[in-house]
Amino acid sequence: MTTDAARYADGRSEPPLGGYAALASVFAAGIGTFAVLARRRGVRLPQDVPPWDVLLMGTAAYKASRVVTKDKITSFLRAPFTRRAEEGEASEVMDEPRGSGLRRAVGDLVSCPFCTAAWAAGALACSYAASPRLTRLVGAGFGALTVSDWLQYAWTATQQSVEG
């Protein structure tokens, strides 16, 4: 798989800065809209956020980003913006962005778990402000899925070591 740095350095492809700006604007507008609506509806922000909630939301953002960017089943979401580069480990796939401009920028976003995690964390933070209990439940679901993944990898590693 070609890295962004290699693609951009050889002059074959320039980063879609306009598309990135559009996506950053959508992200900022979403957070801003949430803030305005929350204020109008009298949503009271939490006095503090306990460290375990930060850990739970971090785990949920991690797993949500992996589901969106790497899961075979969510390929249909990425397909208009990416192409399959290779099969990854377990049920994960490696997709590369395609196209140019905004299409390429969205492809970069939906094929990058680090990029998508920022959006997931933003959504979780807004959700936490409006409904901490619901957000904890969603976070617990994604957290359980993360633990399940670790156990699957541990089982596979154990089987491989036994088989030789």
XYZ file of C-alpha atoms in Angstrom:
164
model
C 0.000 0.000 0.000
C 1.363 3.414 -0.928
C 1.690 5.949 1.856
C 0.328 9.472 1.530
C 3.839 10.870 1.825
C 5.069 8.725 -1.075
C 2.042 9.563 -3.236
C 2.371 13.287 -2.647
C 6.171 13.401 -2.829
C 6.351 11.926 -6.330
C 3.959 14.546 -7.733
C 1.358 11.995 -8.898
C -1.205 13.256 -6.471
C -1.636 16.390 -4.442
C -3.448 16.302 -1.108
C -7.064 17.418 -1.542
C -6.737 20.469 0.701
C -10.072 21.917 -0.411
C -11.795 18.650 0.434
C -10.048 18.531 3.800
C -11.205 22.094 4.481
C -14.774 21.125 3.581
C -14.682 18.117 5.917
C -13.150 20.166 8.742
C -15.920 22.730 8.212
C -18.584 20.013 8.416
C -17.019 18.708 11.633
C -16.833 22.183 13.184
C -20.371 23.027 12.034
C -21.663 19.795 13.572
C -20.044 20.539 16.932
C -21.211 24.156 16.759
C -24.774 23.147 15.885
C -24.808 20.701 18.770
C -23.561 23.414 21.147
C -26.240 25.898 20.040
C -29.061 23.341 20.201
C -27.886 21.999 23.553
C -27.807 25.505 24.996
C -31.276 26.335 23.645
C -32.687 23.119 25.108
C -31.072 23.698 28.471
C -28.633 20.803 28.360
C -26.394 21.125 31.379
C -22.826 20.129 30.737
C -21.270 17.673 33.169
C -19.345 19.327 35.990
C -16.483 16.935 35.279
C -15.808 13.820 33.247
C -14.465 10.934 35.331
C -11.337 9.246 33.964
C -13.187 5.938 33.505
C -15.690 7.698 31.217
C -12.796 9.114 29.188
C -11.341 5.601 28.962
C -14.718 4.155 27.976
C -15.305 6.806 25.299
C -11.731 6.388 24.055
C -12.245 2.654 23.688
C -15.575 3.254 21.952
C -14.041 5.809 19.560
C -11.224 3.377 18.795
C -13.570 0.508 17.998
C -16.110 2.636 16.118
C -13.322 3.953 13.906
C -12.073 0.404 13.204
C -15.598 -0.745 12.318
C -16.089 2.152 9.896
C -12.629 2.052 8.296
C -11.568 -1.601 8.345
C -14.557 -3.919 8.665
C -15.556 -5.958 5.604
C -19.223 -5.474 6.415
C -18.968 -1.666 6.249
C -17.222 -1.750 2.864
C -20.423 -0.466 1.263
C -19.967 2.817 3.166
C -16.409 3.248 1.884
C -16.918 1.915 -1.656
C -17.846 5.236 -3.322
C -14.637 6.780 -1.961
C -12.120 3.917 -1.771
C -10.870 0.803 -3.538
C -9.742 -2.434 -1.926
C -5.962 -2.538 -1.675
C -5.554 -5.813 0.201
C -6.991 -8.108 2.816
C -5.870 -7.338 6.353
C -5.670 -9.482 9.451
C -8.780 -11.292 10.681
C -11.861 -9.716 9.097
C -10.228 -6.368 8.408
C -9.502 -4.984 4.952
C -7.155 -2.308 3.688
C -8.818 0.263 1.441
C -7.142 3.145 -0.396
C -8.811 6.455 -1.190
C -9.682 7.128 -4.819
C -10.732 10.057 -6.930
C -9.828 13.656 -6.352
C -11.078 16.677 -4.467
C -13.823 16.081 -1.935
C -14.227 12.435 -3.000
C -10.548 11.823 -2.278
C -10.756 13.684 1.045
C -13.701 11.550 2.150
C -11.776 8.466 0.994
C -8.838 9.552 3.150
C -11.199 9.996 6.107
C -13.086 6.702 5.800
C -9.950 4.637 5.208
C -8.020 6.076 8.167
C -8.968 4.814 11.640
C -7.044 7.663 13.298
C -8.950 10.273 11.275
C -12.333 8.631 11.813
C -11.650 8.279 15.549
C -11.675 12.070 15.883
C -15.184 12.157 14.416
C -16.315 9.270 16.618
C -14.857 10.957 19.707
C -16.609 14.209 18.779
C -19.939 12.408 18.430
C -19.403 10.597 21.727
C -18.482 13.817 23.537
C -21.646 15.513 22.273
C -23.683 12.459 23.203
C -22.092 12.395 26.658
C -23.052 16.014 27.254
C -26.668 15.322 26.307
C -27.076 11.827 27.730
C -24.200 10.392 29.779
C -26.045 7.153 30.613
C -26.843 6.396 26.970
C -23.278 7.219 25.955
C -21.911 4.911 28.644
C -24.152 2.117 27.325
C -22.973 2.645 23.742
C -19.381 2.904 24.980
C -19.803 -0.324 26.931
C -21.021 -2.074 23.787
C -18.013 -0.923 21.777
C -15.762 -1.694 24.749
C -17.113 -5.245 24.934
C -16.490 -5.623 21.213
C -12.901 -4.444 21.700
C -12.332 -6.974 24.497
C -13.876 -9.656 22.286
C -11.423 -8.783 19.513
C -8.481 -9.075 21.914
C -9.746 -12.470 23.059
C -10.123 -13.611 19.427
C -6.532 -12.601 18.703
C -5.332 -14.295 21.900
C -7.165 -17.490 20.947
C -5.693 -17.421 17.441
C -2.185 -16.837 18.814
C -2.649 -19.713 21.267
C -3.806 -22.040 18.490
C -0.889 -21.051 16.272
C 1.644 -21.643 19.044
C 0.159 -25.074 19.805
C 0.084 -26.063 16.126
C 3.679 -25.181 15.750
